[in-house]
Amino acid sequence: MLGVGVLLVCAAVATFAPVAAVAPVEAAPVRAGAAGSVEYTVLLTSTGDAAVRAAGEAAVRAAGGQVTRENAAVGALVAQAPATGFVERVTAADAVFGAARARPVGSTVAVPGVAPELAGVPAPAQEGPAQEEGPSGLDPLDTKLWGHTMIEAAAARSVEPGDRRVQVGVLDSGIDATHPDIAPNFDAELSRNFVTDVPQDSTGADLDGPCEFAGCVDPVGHDDSGHGTHVAGIVAAAADGAGLSGVAPGVRLVNIRGGQDAGLLFLQPVVDALTYGADVGLDVINMSFYVDPWLYNCLDNPADPPEARIEQRTTVEAVGRALEYAHARGVTLVGSLGNNHEDLGTPRADRSSPDYPAAAAYPRTIDNATCLSLPVEGPHVLGVSAVGPSGVKADYSNYGLEQTALAAPGGWLQDGFGTPDFQRVENLVLSTYPRSALVAKGAVDAAGAVTPVGTAGGVLRSCGPGGCGYYAYLQGTSMASPQVSGVAALVVSAFGTPDPLHPGTLTMPPDEVERVLLRSATPTPCPAPVVSYVREGRSPEFDAPCTGDAKANGHYGRGIVDALAAVTEDPTRE
């Protein structure tokens, strides 16, 4: 979980039915079962082939497991099986592509190296009861959203505020549907939770804490972490005269939860969330997470033991199939590049994987040709880097000429070096946050007042006709990705057509959405000279050589996303 009471900091995720195709049902447990069994994803060699499906189930039984459910869209069987030896045994069958133990695919973690304390840093002013409207018809806290100014979100709203027939899926830790800036746009009917809380994992560790609801399954409008709610508010917080507004305040938010309370994302919930979102006709899916336990999933890394190689190949294939499935059904996929201050085209040695369970990591040399950061390096995903208020790439943000499609405001505490803005909490991104999570972390008291700890951590309260909402300053590529998802939703709102498969909604081919986003972005050339972050207190490892030109480069891709230009773009122009 993210810490509050100091600086709230967030990363990209960091930061993965009975036997039938996945349906809109709640999650099944991911925990040790009888006789020490654990859950596995068993990926078949093909989808839609009854003979392969039968042979795969037979292979699971022969390897000592039992199939409990499946996702037919990607050819994945979910099985309970012994904790050791199962992966290699079941993968020996001709019908099985590979298998992976239920362990994280993604996580929401703190940005590495950002100082958590704000000693001596000016705290944001506290807000009282909101007026009916903020300045120029905006919400009261919109004046604090420097990112809206950078991407012309407020100006775009006068042209296209977002259509209720457009739906954005948030694949994350959940969404707090009780937040007054989330509730007006939250679609409870379509939202699903594909995660079961794990009070104790197969290693005996306390993963998510005590279960709060029956069956350890949180309601679809619940978020213990806060990460998903923050992301959702950036996309589509309501423009209602109170609190703040999102980039696309008129569209609907759909929670497709794939993340544990602890911030980890397991493979099967991620795959299930993606294919479910495609089946119900979501227009955009935001993925602010990066793949764990492997910082990079490699196809055949000599440093990895045989089971680890099989599991990583399985993860690459399963996530790839799910992304292809979603793209083919009209979903624009947006992902954060990650917060490891790394050129994904020339990655450093990986010394942090696997990061689950604890103390399992070992050093690995990473080959960019065969090792992928997922989901952002998966098919059809628009990778987003993070910039600070100055427009410079944030020191923590990953980048890469091949991987970066667009840049967007993600926040950067260290921006403005040499000026009064340096290390100001307002350099971060303000968005919605669950009151319950802030109370649990001591940032808000039982009566609802923001405590001194919360003030130091960048927590605000704003009240209006719908009640009092809470807001937190965070930074990370997790905050940049939903800015692009919001603009993508505006593009579908402006240029989409009625969806014949899902009456009452709009649709637009994702390749066309991507063309509009890339073509309308503000071209931003590589900085000259090379950006060095040493003066801000970073090591030389953070220095970020930028390759490319103003049309496309490793820091900004095709440029900083521009909401106004996107909704006034001619979508038919080649």
Coordinates of C-alpha atoms in Angstrom, one line a residue:
M1 CA 0.0 0.0 0.0
L2 CA 1.1 3.6 -0.6
G3 CA 2.1 5.5 2.5
V4 CA 0.3 8.6 3.5
G5 CA 1.4 11.0 6.2
V6 CA 4.5 11.9 4.3
L7 CA 4.6 12.5 0.6
L8 CA 2.0 10.4 -1.3
V9 CA 4.0 9.0 -4.2
C10 CA 2.9 6.5 -6.8
A11 CA 4.3 4.5 -9.6
A12 CA 3.3 2.7 -12.6
V13 CA 2.0 -0.3 -12.2
A14 CA 4.3 -0.8 -10.6
T15 CA 3.6 0.2 -9.9
F16 CA -0.1 -8.1 -12.8
A17 CA -16.5 -18.9 -13.3
P18 CA -16.8 -22.6 -13.0
V19 CA -15.1 -24.0 -16.0
A20 CA -16.4 -21.7 -18.8
A21 CA -15.3 -18.6 -20.7
V22 CA -14.8 -15.8 -18.2
A23 CA -18.0 -14.1 -17.5
P24 CA -19.0 -11.0 -15.4
V25 CA -18.5 -12.8 -12.1
E26 CA -16.5 -12.1 -9.0
A27 CA -13.1 -13.5 -8.5
A28 CA -12.1 -16.9 -7.2
P29 CA -9.5 -17.3 -4.4
V30 CA -5.8 -17.1 -5.1
R31 CA -4.3 -18.7 -2.1
A32 CA -2.9 -22.0 -0.9
G33 CA -5.5 -24.8 -1.1
A34 CA -5.7 -28.3 0.2
A35 CA -2.5 -30.2 0.8
G36 CA -0.4 -27.1 -0.1
S37 CA -1.8 -26.6 -3.6
V38 CA -1.6 -23.2 -5.3
E39 CA -3.3 -21.6 -8.3
Y40 CA -1.8 -21.7 -11.8
T41 CA -2.6 -20.3 -15.2
V42 CA -2.2 -23.0 -17.8
L43 CA -2.1 -21.6 -21.3
L44 CA -3.1 -23.8 -24.2
T45 CA -1.4 -23.8 -27.6
S46 CA -4.5 -22.4 -29.3
T47 CA -7.9 -21.0 -28.6
G48 CA -11.3 -22.3 -29.7
D49 CA -10.2 -25.8 -30.3
A50 CA -12.2 -28.4 -28.4
A51 CA -9.7 -31.1 -28.8
V52 CA -6.9 -28.9 -27.5
R53 CA -9.1 -27.9 -24.6
A54 CA -9.8 -31.5 -23.7
A55 CA -6.1 -32.5 -24.0
G56 CA -5.1 -29.5 -21.9
E57 CA -7.5 -30.5 -19.1
A58 CA -6.2 -34.1 -19.3
A59 CA -2.7 -32.8 -19.0
V60 CA -3.6 -30.8 -15.9
R61 CA -5.0 -33.9 -14.2
A62 CA -2.0 -36.0 -15.2
A63 CA 0.3 -33.4 -13.7
G64 CA -1.6 -33.6 -10.4
G65 CA -3.9 -30.6 -10.8
Q66 CA -7.6 -29.8 -11.2
V67 CA -9.1 -27.3 -13.5
T68 CA -11.4 -24.8 -11.6
R69 CA -12.3 -22.3 -14.4
E70 CA -11.0 -20.9 -17.7
N71 CA -10.8 -17.9 -19.9
A72 CA -11.6 -19.3 -23.3
A73 CA -10.9 -15.9 -25.0
V74 CA -7.1 -16.5 -24.5
G75 CA -7.1 -20.3 -24.1
A76 CA -6.2 -20.2 -20.4
L77 CA -7.2 -22.9 -17.9
V78 CA -7.0 -22.0 -14.2
A79 CA -6.0 -24.9 -12.0
Q80 CA -5.2 -25.9 -8.4
A81 CA -2.1 -28.0 -8.3
P82 CA 0.8 -28.9 -6.1
A83 CA 3.2 -26.1 -5.1
T84 CA 6.2 -27.8 -6.7
G85 CA 6.9 -29.5 -10.0
F86 CA 3.6 -28.8 -11.7
V87 CA 4.8 -26.1 -14.2
E88 CA 7.3 -28.4 -15.9
R89 CA 5.1 -31.5 -15.8
V90 CA 2.1 -29.9 -17.4
T91 CA 4.1 -27.9 -20.0
A92 CA 5.5 -31.2 -21.3
A93 CA 2.0 -31.9 -22.9
D94 CA 1.6 -31.0 -26.6
A95 CA -1.6 -29.1 -25.9
V96 CA 0.0 -26.8 -23.4
F97 CA 2.0 -23.7 -24.3
G98 CA 3.1 -23.0 -20.7
A99 CA 2.0 -22.4 -17.2
A100 CA 2.6 -19.8 -14.5
R101 CA 2.0 -19.9 -10.7
A102 CA -0.4 -17.3 -9.4
R103 CA 2.0 -14.5 -8.6
P104 CA 2.0 -10.8 -9.4
V105 CA 1.9 -9.4 -12.9
G106 CA 1.9 -5.8 -11.8
S107 CA 2.2 -3.6 -8.8
T108 CA 1.5 -0.1 -7.6
V109 CA 4.6 0.9 -5.6
A110 CA 6.5 4.0 -4.6
V111 CA 8.7 5.8 -7.1
P112 CA 12.2 4.7 -6.3
G113 CA 14.5 7.2 -4.7
V114 CA 12.0 10.0 -4.2
A115 CA 12.4 11.5 -0.7
P116 CA 9.3 10.7 1.3
E117 CA 9.6 13.6 3.7
L118 CA 8.5 17.1 3.0
A119 CA 10.4 18.8 5.8
G120 CA 10.6 22.5 5.0
V121 CA 8.5 22.1 1.9
P122 CA 5.5 24.5 1.7
A123 CA 2.2 22.5 2.2
P124 CA -0.8 23.2 0.0
A125 CA -3.5 25.5 1.4
Q126 CA -6.5 23.7 2.8
E127 CA -9.8 24.1 1.1
G128 CA -13.1 24.9 2.8
P129 CA -16.6 24.5 1.4
A130 CA -16.7 24.7 -2.4
Q131 CA -18.5 27.4 -4.3
E132 CA -21.0 26.4 -6.9
E133 CA -18.4 27.0 -9.5
G134 CA -14.7 27.6 -9.7
P135 CA -13.0 30.3 -11.7
S136 CA -14.2 30.5 -15.3
G137 CA -16.9 27.9 -14.7
L138 CA -14.3 25.3 -13.5
D139 CA -14.4 23.3 -10.3
P140 CA -12.6 24.9 -7.3
L141 CA -9.5 22.7 -7.3
D142 CA -9.1 22.9 -11.1
T143 CA -6.8 25.9 -10.6
K144 CA -4.3 23.5 -9.0
L145 CA -4.3 21.2 -12.1
W146 CA -1.3 22.5 -14.0
G147 CA -1.5 19.4 -16.2
H148 CA -4.9 20.5 -17.5
T149 CA -3.3 23.7 -18.7
M150 CA -0.4 21.9 -20.3
I151 CA -2.6 19.6 -22.3
E152 CA -5.4 22.2 -22.9
A153 CA -8.0 20.0 -21.2
A154 CA -10.2 22.9 -20.0
A155 CA -10.2 24.4 -23.5
A156 CA -11.1 21.0 -25.0
R157 CA -14.1 20.7 -22.6
S158 CA -15.8 23.7 -24.3
V159 CA -15.6 21.7 -27.6
E160 CA -16.1 18.1 -26.2
P161 CA -16.6 17.4 -22.5
G162 CA -17.0 13.7 -23.0
D163 CA -20.0 11.6 -24.0
R164 CA -21.9 9.4 -21.5
R165 CA -21.9 6.7 -24.2
V166 CA -18.1 6.4 -23.9
Q167 CA -16.7 4.0 -21.2
V168 CA -13.2 3.9 -19.8
G169 CA -12.0 0.9 -17.9
V170 CA -9.6 1.3 -15.0
L171 CA -7.5 -1.8 -14.6
D172 CA -6.1 -1.1 -11.2
S173 CA -6.6 -1.5 -7.4
G174 CA -10.3 -0.5 -7.6
I175 CA -12.3 2.7 -7.6
D176 CA -14.0 4.3 -4.6
A177 CA -17.5 4.8 -6.0
T178 CA -18.6 6.8 -2.9
H179 CA -16.3 9.7 -3.7
P180 CA -18.4 12.7 -4.6
D181 CA -16.3 13.4 -7.7
I182 CA -16.4 9.7 -8.9
A183 CA -20.0 8.7 -8.1
P184 CA -21.7 10.7 -10.9
N185 CA -19.6 8.9 -13.6
F186 CA -19.2 5.5 -12.0
D187 CA -20.9 2.6 -13.8
A188 CA -21.6 0.0 -11.1
E189 CA -23.5 -2.3 -13.4
L190 CA -20.6 -2.9 -15.7
S191 CA -17.9 -2.8 -13.0
R192 CA -16.4 -6.1 -11.8
N193 CA -13.8 -7.2 -9.3
F194 CA -11.6 -10.1 -10.5
V195 CA -9.6 -10.3 -7.3
T196 CA -10.0 -12.1 -4.1
D197 CA -8.1 -10.6 -1.1
V198 CA -5.4 -12.9 0.2
P199 CA -5.0 -12.6 4.0
Q200 CA -2.2 -15.2 3.9
D201 CA -0.4 -16.3 0.7
S202 CA 1.1 -19.7 0.0
T203 CA 4.4 -18.7 1.7
G204 CA 2.5 -17.9 4.9
A205 CA 3.0 -14.1 4.5
D206 CA 0.2 -11.7 5.2
L207 CA -0.5 -10.2 1.8
D208 CA -3.6 -8.0 1.9
G209 CA -4.5 -7.9 5.6
P210 CA -7.7 -9.2 7.2
C211 CA -10.7 -9.8 4.9
E212 CA -13.3 -7.0 5.2
F213 CA -16.1 -8.6 3.2
A214 CA -17.7 -12.0 2.7
G215 CA -15.6 -14.4 0.7
C216 CA -12.7 -11.9 0.8
V217 CA -14.1 -10.2 -2.3
D218 CA -14.4 -6.4 -2.1
P219 CA -17.4 -4.7 -3.6
V220 CA -16.9 -3.2 -7.1
G221 CA -17.0 0.4 -5.6
H222 CA -14.3 -0.2 -3.0
D223 CA -10.6 0.7 -3.1
D224 CA -8.3 0.1 -0.1
S225 CA -5.2 1.2 -1.9
G226 CA -6.2 4.6 -3.3
H227 CA -4.1 4.2 -6.5
G228 CA -7.0 3.2 -8.7
T229 CA -9.3 6.0 -7.4
H230 CA -6.5 8.6 -8.1
V231 CA -6.1 7.3 -11.6
A232 CA -9.9 7.3 -12.2
G233 CA -10.2 10.9 -11.1
I234 CA -7.6 12.0 -13.6
V235 CA -9.6 10.4 -16.3
A236 CA -13.1 11.5 -15.5
A237 CA -13.8 13.2 -12.2
A238 CA -17.1 15.0 -12.6
A239 CA -17.3 18.6 -13.5
D240 CA -20.0 19.5 -11.0
G241 CA -18.9 22.7 -9.3
A242 CA -17.1 21.0 -6.4
G243 CA -13.7 19.4 -6.0
L244 CA -11.9 19.0 -9.3
S245 CA -12.7 17.6 -12.7
G246 CA -11.0 15.0 -14.9
V247 CA -9.7 15.3 -18.5
A248 CA -13.0 13.8 -19.8
P249 CA -15.6 14.6 -17.1
G250 CA -18.6 13.5 -19.2
V251 CA -17.6 9.9 -19.8
R252 CA -18.3 6.8 -17.7
L253 CA -15.8 5.0 -15.5
V254 CA -15.8 1.2 -15.2
N255 CA -13.8 -0.6 -12.5
I256 CA -12.2 -3.7 -13.9
R257 CA -10.2 -4.4 -10.8
G258 CA -7.2 -6.7 -11.2
G259 CA -5.1 -5.5 -8.3
Q260 CA -4.8 -6.8 -4.7
D261 CA -5.1 -4.5 -1.7
A262 CA -1.3 -4.8 -1.3
G263 CA -0.8 -3.3 -4.8
L264 CA 0.1 -6.5 -6.6
L265 CA -1.5 -7.7 -9.8
F266 CA -1.7 -11.5 -10.6
L267 CA -1.7 -12.8 -14.1
Q268 CA -5.1 -14.3 -14.3
P269 CA -7.1 -11.3 -12.9
V270 CA -5.3 -9.1 -15.4
V271 CA -6.1 -11.3 -18.3
D272 CA -9.7 -11.7 -17.1
A273 CA -10.2 -8.0 -16.7
L274 CA -8.8 -7.3 -20.2
T275 CA -11.0 -9.8 -22.0
Y276 CA -14.1 -8.9 -19.9
G277 CA -13.6 -5.2 -20.8
A278 CA -13.4 -6.1 -24.5
D279 CA -16.6 -8.3 -24.3
V280 CA -18.7 -5.5 -22.7
G281 CA -17.6 -2.9 -25.2
L282 CA -15.2 -0.6 -23.2
D283 CA -13.7 2.1 -25.4
V284 CA -10.4 2.7 -23.5
I285 CA -8.6 0.7 -20.8
N286 CA -6.0 2.4 -18.7
M287 CA -3.2 0.3 -17.3
S288 CA -1.1 2.1 -14.8
F289 CA 1.0 -0.8 -13.7
Y290 CA 4.1 -2.7 -14.6
V291 CA 4.7 -6.4 -14.6
D292 CA 6.0 -8.2 -11.5
P293 CA 7.5 -10.3 -10.1
W294 CA 9.7 -9.9 -13.1
L295 CA 10.7 -6.4 -13.9
Y296 CA 11.2 -7.8 -17.4
N297 CA 9.5 -11.0 -18.6
C298 CA 12.2 -12.8 -20.7
L299 CA 11.6 -15.5 -23.3
D300 CA 14.7 -17.5 -22.5
N301 CA 17.1 -15.8 -20.1
P302 CA 20.1 -18.0 -19.2
A303 CA 20.1 -16.6 -15.6
D304 CA 16.6 -18.1 -15.0
P305 CA 15.9 -21.6 -13.8
P306 CA 13.6 -23.7 -16.1
E307 CA 10.3 -23.1 -14.3
A308 CA 11.0 -19.3 -14.3
R309 CA 11.6 -19.4 -18.0
I310 CA 8.4 -21.2 -18.6
E311 CA 6.4 -18.9 -16.4
Q312 CA 7.8 -15.7 -18.1
R313 CA 7.1 -17.1 -21.6
T314 CA 3.6 -17.9 -20.5
T315 CA 3.1 -14.4 -19.1
V316 CA 4.3 -12.8 -22.3
E317 CA 2.0 -15.0 -24.4
A318 CA -1.1 -14.7 -22.2
V319 CA -0.9 -10.9 -21.8
G320 CA -0.2 -10.6 -25.5
R321 CA -3.3 -12.7 -26.4
A322 CA -5.5 -10.6 -24.0
L323 CA -4.2 -7.3 -25.5
E324 CA -4.8 -8.6 -29.0
Y325 CA -8.3 -9.7 -28.1
A326 CA -9.2 -6.3 -26.6
H327 CA -7.7 -4.4 -29.5
A328 CA -9.7 -6.5 -32.0
R329 CA -12.9 -5.6 -30.2
G330 CA -12.4 -1.9 -30.3
V331 CA -10.5 -1.1 -27.1
T332 CA -7.8 1.6 -27.1
L333 CA -5.1 0.4 -24.7
V334 CA -3.0 2.9 -22.8
G335 CA -0.1 2.0 -20.4
S336 CA 2.4 3.8 -18.2
L337 CA 6.1 3.3 -19.1
G338 CA 7.2 2.7 -15.5
N339 CA 9.3 4.6 -12.9
N340 CA 12.7 3.0 -13.1
H341 CA 14.5 6.0 -14.8
E342 CA 15.5 3.6 -17.5
D343 CA 15.7 3.6 -21.3
L344 CA 13.6 0.6 -22.1
G345 CA 15.5 0.2 -25.4
T346 CA 18.8 -0.4 -23.5
P347 CA 17.7 -1.7 -20.1
R348 CA 20.1 -2.1 -17.2
A349 CA 20.8 -5.3 -15.5
D350 CA 17.8 -6.4 -13.4
R351 CA 18.7 -7.0 -9.8
S352 CA 15.1 -6.7 -8.4
S353 CA 13.4 -9.8 -9.9
P354 CA 11.6 -11.8 -8.8
D355 CA 10.3 -9.3 -6.2
Y356 CA 7.7 -11.7 -4.9
P357 CA 8.0 -13.6 -2.7
A358 CA 10.4 -11.6 -0.5
A359 CA 14.1 -12.0 -0.8
A360 CA 13.9 -14.1 -4.0
A361 CA 15.7 -11.7 -6.4
Y362 CA 18.9 -12.5 -8.2
P363 CA 20.9 -10.5 -10.9
R364 CA 19.9 -10.9 -14.5
T365 CA 21.3 -9.4 -17.7
I366 CA 18.4 -8.1 -19.8
D367 CA 18.2 -8.4 -23.6
N368 CA 15.8 -5.9 -25.1
A369 CA 15.1 -8.2 -28.0
T370 CA 13.8 -11.0 -25.8
C371 CA 12.7 -9.3 -22.6
L372 CA 9.6 -7.2 -22.3
S373 CA 8.2 -4.7 -19.8
L374 CA 4.5 -5.6 -19.6
P375 CA 1.9 -4.5 -20.4
V376 CA 3.4 -1.4 -21.9
E377 CA 5.6 -3.3 -24.4
G378 CA 2.8 -5.6 -25.3
P379 CA 0.9 -5.3 -28.6
H380 CA -1.2 -2.2 -29.3
V381 CA -0.4 -0.5 -26.0
L382 CA 0.3 3.3 -26.2
G383 CA 3.2 3.8 -23.8
V384 CA 3.2 7.1 -21.9
S385 CA 6.2 8.8 -20.2
A386 CA 5.8 11.4 -17.5
V387 CA 6.8 15.1 -17.5
G388 CA 6.8 17.7 -14.7
P389 CA 5.3 21.2 -14.8
S390 CA 8.3 22.5 -16.8
G391 CA 7.6 20.0 -19.6
V392 CA 10.9 18.2 -18.9
K393 CA 10.8 14.4 -18.5
A394 CA 10.5 13.5 -14.8
D395 CA 13.7 12.1 -13.4
Y396 CA 12.0 8.8 -12.4
S397 CA 10.2 8.2 -15.7
N398 CA 11.2 5.4 -18.1
Y399 CA 11.6 6.3 -21.7
G400 CA 12.7 4.8 -25.0
L401 CA 12.5 5.6 -28.7
E402 CA 10.5 2.4 -29.6
Q403 CA 8.4 2.3 -26.4
T404 CA 7.3 5.9 -25.9
A405 CA 4.2 6.9 -27.9
L406 CA 3.3 10.1 -26.0
A407 CA 4.2 12.1 -22.9
A408 CA 1.8 13.6 -20.4
P409 CA 1.8 15.3 -17.0
G410 CA 2.8 12.8 -14.3
G411 CA 4.3 15.2 -11.7
W412 CA 7.8 15.7 -10.6
L413 CA 8.7 16.9 -7.1
Q414 CA 12.2 18.0 -8.1
D415 CA 11.1 20.2 -11.0
G416 CA 11.9 23.9 -10.9
F417 CA 15.5 23.5 -9.5
G418 CA 16.8 26.9 -8.5
T419 CA 13.4 28.4 -8.2
P420 CA 10.8 28.6 -5.3
D421 CA 8.9 25.8 -7.1
F422 CA 11.6 23.3 -6.4
Q423 CA 10.3 20.4 -4.2
R424 CA 6.8 21.9 -3.9
V425 CA 4.0 19.4 -3.5
E426 CA 2.1 21.3 -6.1
N427 CA 4.6 19.9 -8.7
L428 CA 2.7 16.6 -8.3
V429 CA -0.7 15.6 -9.7
L430 CA -3.8 16.2 -7.6
S431 CA -6.7 13.8 -7.9
T432 CA -9.4 11.9 -6.0
Y433 CA -8.5 9.6 -3.1
P434 CA -10.7 7.4 -0.8
R435 CA -11.4 8.9 2.6
S436 CA -11.3 5.4 4.2
A437 CA -7.7 4.9 2.9
L438 CA -6.6 8.3 4.3
V439 CA -8.2 7.5 7.7
A440 CA -6.4 4.2 7.8
K441 CA -3.1 6.0 7.2
G442 CA -3.7 8.8 9.7
A443 CA -4.0 11.5 7.1
V444 CA -7.6 12.2 8.0
D445 CA -9.2 11.8 11.4
A446 CA -12.4 10.0 12.4
A447 CA -14.4 13.3 12.1
G448 CA -13.2 13.8 8.5
A449 CA -10.7 16.6 9.2
V450 CA -7.3 16.5 7.4
T451 CA -4.6 16.0 10.1
P452 CA -1.2 17.8 10.2
V453 CA 0.3 14.6 8.8
G454 CA -2.1 14.6 5.9
T455 CA -1.3 18.3 5.2
A456 CA 2.4 17.4 5.0
G457 CA 1.6 14.6 2.7
G458 CA -0.4 16.7 0.3
V459 CA -4.0 15.8 1.2
L460 CA -6.8 18.3 0.6
R461 CA -10.6 18.3 1.4
S462 CA -13.2 20.1 -0.7
C463 CA -16.9 20.1 0.1
G464 CA -19.9 20.6 -2.1
P465 CA -23.6 19.6 -2.5
G466 CA -22.6 16.0 -2.9
G467 CA -20.5 15.9 0.3
C468 CA -16.9 16.3 1.1
G469 CA -14.3 14.7 -1.1
Y470 CA -10.6 14.0 -0.4
Y471 CA -7.8 14.6 -2.8
A472 CA -4.1 13.7 -2.8
Y473 CA -1.0 14.8 -4.7
L474 CA 0.9 11.9 -6.3
Q475 CA 3.5 11.5 -9.0
G476 CA 4.5 8.7 -11.4
T477 CA 3.9 7.5 -14.9
S478 CA 0.7 6.1 -13.3
M479 CA -0.6 9.7 -13.3
A480 CA 0.6 10.4 -16.9
S481 CA -1.2 7.4 -18.5
P482 CA -4.7 8.4 -17.4
Q483 CA -4.2 11.8 -18.9
V484 CA -3.8 10.1 -22.3
S485 CA -6.7 7.7 -21.5
G486 CA -8.9 10.8 -20.8
V487 CA -8.0 12.4 -24.1
A488 CA -8.6 9.1 -25.9
A489 CA -12.1 9.0 -24.4
L490 CA -12.6 12.6 -25.7
V491 CA -11.6 11.4 -29.2
V492 CA -14.1 8.6 -29.2
S493 CA -16.7 11.1 -27.8
A494 CA -16.0 13.5 -30.7
F495 CA -15.6 11.1 -33.6
G496 CA -17.1 7.7 -32.5
T497 CA -20.1 6.1 -34.0
P498 CA -23.0 4.0 -32.4
D499 CA -21.7 0.6 -31.5
P500 CA -24.0 -2.0 -33.1
L501 CA -22.8 -4.7 -30.6
H502 CA -23.5 -2.6 -27.5
P503 CA -26.5 -0.4 -28.0
G504 CA -26.4 2.9 -26.3
T505 CA -22.6 3.3 -26.6
L506 CA -20.1 4.7 -29.1
T507 CA -17.2 2.9 -30.7
M508 CA -14.1 3.9 -32.7
P509 CA -11.4 1.6 -34.1
P510 CA -8.4 1.9 -31.8
D511 CA -6.0 2.4 -34.6
E512 CA -8.0 5.5 -35.6
V513 CA -8.0 6.8 -32.0
E514 CA -4.2 6.3 -31.9
R515 CA -3.7 8.2 -35.2
V516 CA -5.6 11.2 -33.9
L517 CA -3.7 11.2 -30.6
L518 CA -0.3 11.0 -32.2
R519 CA -1.1 13.4 -35.0
S520 CA -2.5 16.0 -32.6
A521 CA 0.2 15.8 -29.9
T522 CA 2.5 18.8 -29.4
P523 CA 5.8 18.0 -31.0
T524 CA 8.5 18.2 -28.4
P525 CA 12.2 17.8 -29.4
C526 CA 14.9 16.1 -27.3
P527 CA 16.4 18.5 -24.8
A528 CA 19.8 19.9 -25.5
P529 CA 22.2 19.3 -23.9
V530 CA 21.5 15.8 -22.4
V531 CA 19.2 16.0 -19.4
S532 CA 21.2 15.5 -16.2
Y533 CA 19.4 15.1 -12.9
V534 CA 22.6 15.2 -10.7
R535 CA 22.0 18.8 -9.6
E536 CA 18.6 17.7 -8.1
G537 CA 20.4 15.2 -6.0
R538 CA 20.2 12.1 -8.3
S539 CA 23.1 9.8 -9.2
P540 CA 24.5 9.9 -12.7
E541 CA 22.5 6.7 -13.4
F542 CA 19.4 9.0 -13.8
D543 CA 20.9 10.9 -16.7
A544 CA 18.7 10.3 -19.7
P545 CA 20.2 10.5 -23.2
C546 CA 17.4 11.2 -25.7
T547 CA 17.4 9.8 -29.3
G548 CA 15.2 10.9 -32.1
D549 CA 13.9 14.3 -33.3
A550 CA 10.9 16.6 -32.8
K551 CA 8.7 14.2 -34.8
A552 CA 9.4 11.2 -32.5
N553 CA 12.0 10.7 -29.7
G554 CA 12.6 8.6 -26.7
H555 CA 11.5 11.2 -24.1
Y556 CA 8.2 12.4 -25.6
G557 CA 7.4 9.9 -28.4
R558 CA 5.2 11.9 -30.8
G559 CA 4.9 14.7 -28.3
I560 CA 2.9 15.8 -25.2
V561 CA -0.7 14.9 -25.6
D562 CA -3.0 17.8 -26.5
A563 CA -6.7 17.4 -25.7
L564 CA -7.9 20.5 -27.6
A565 CA -6.0 19.6 -30.8
A566 CA -7.3 16.0 -30.5
V567 CA -11.0 16.9 -30.4
T568 CA -10.6 19.5 -33.3
E569 CA -8.5 17.2 -35.4
D570 CA -9.9 15.9 -38.7
P571 CA -10.0 12.1 -38.1
T572 CA -10.1 11.4 -41.8
R573 CA -6.8 13.2 -42.6
E574 CA -4.0 10.8 -43.5

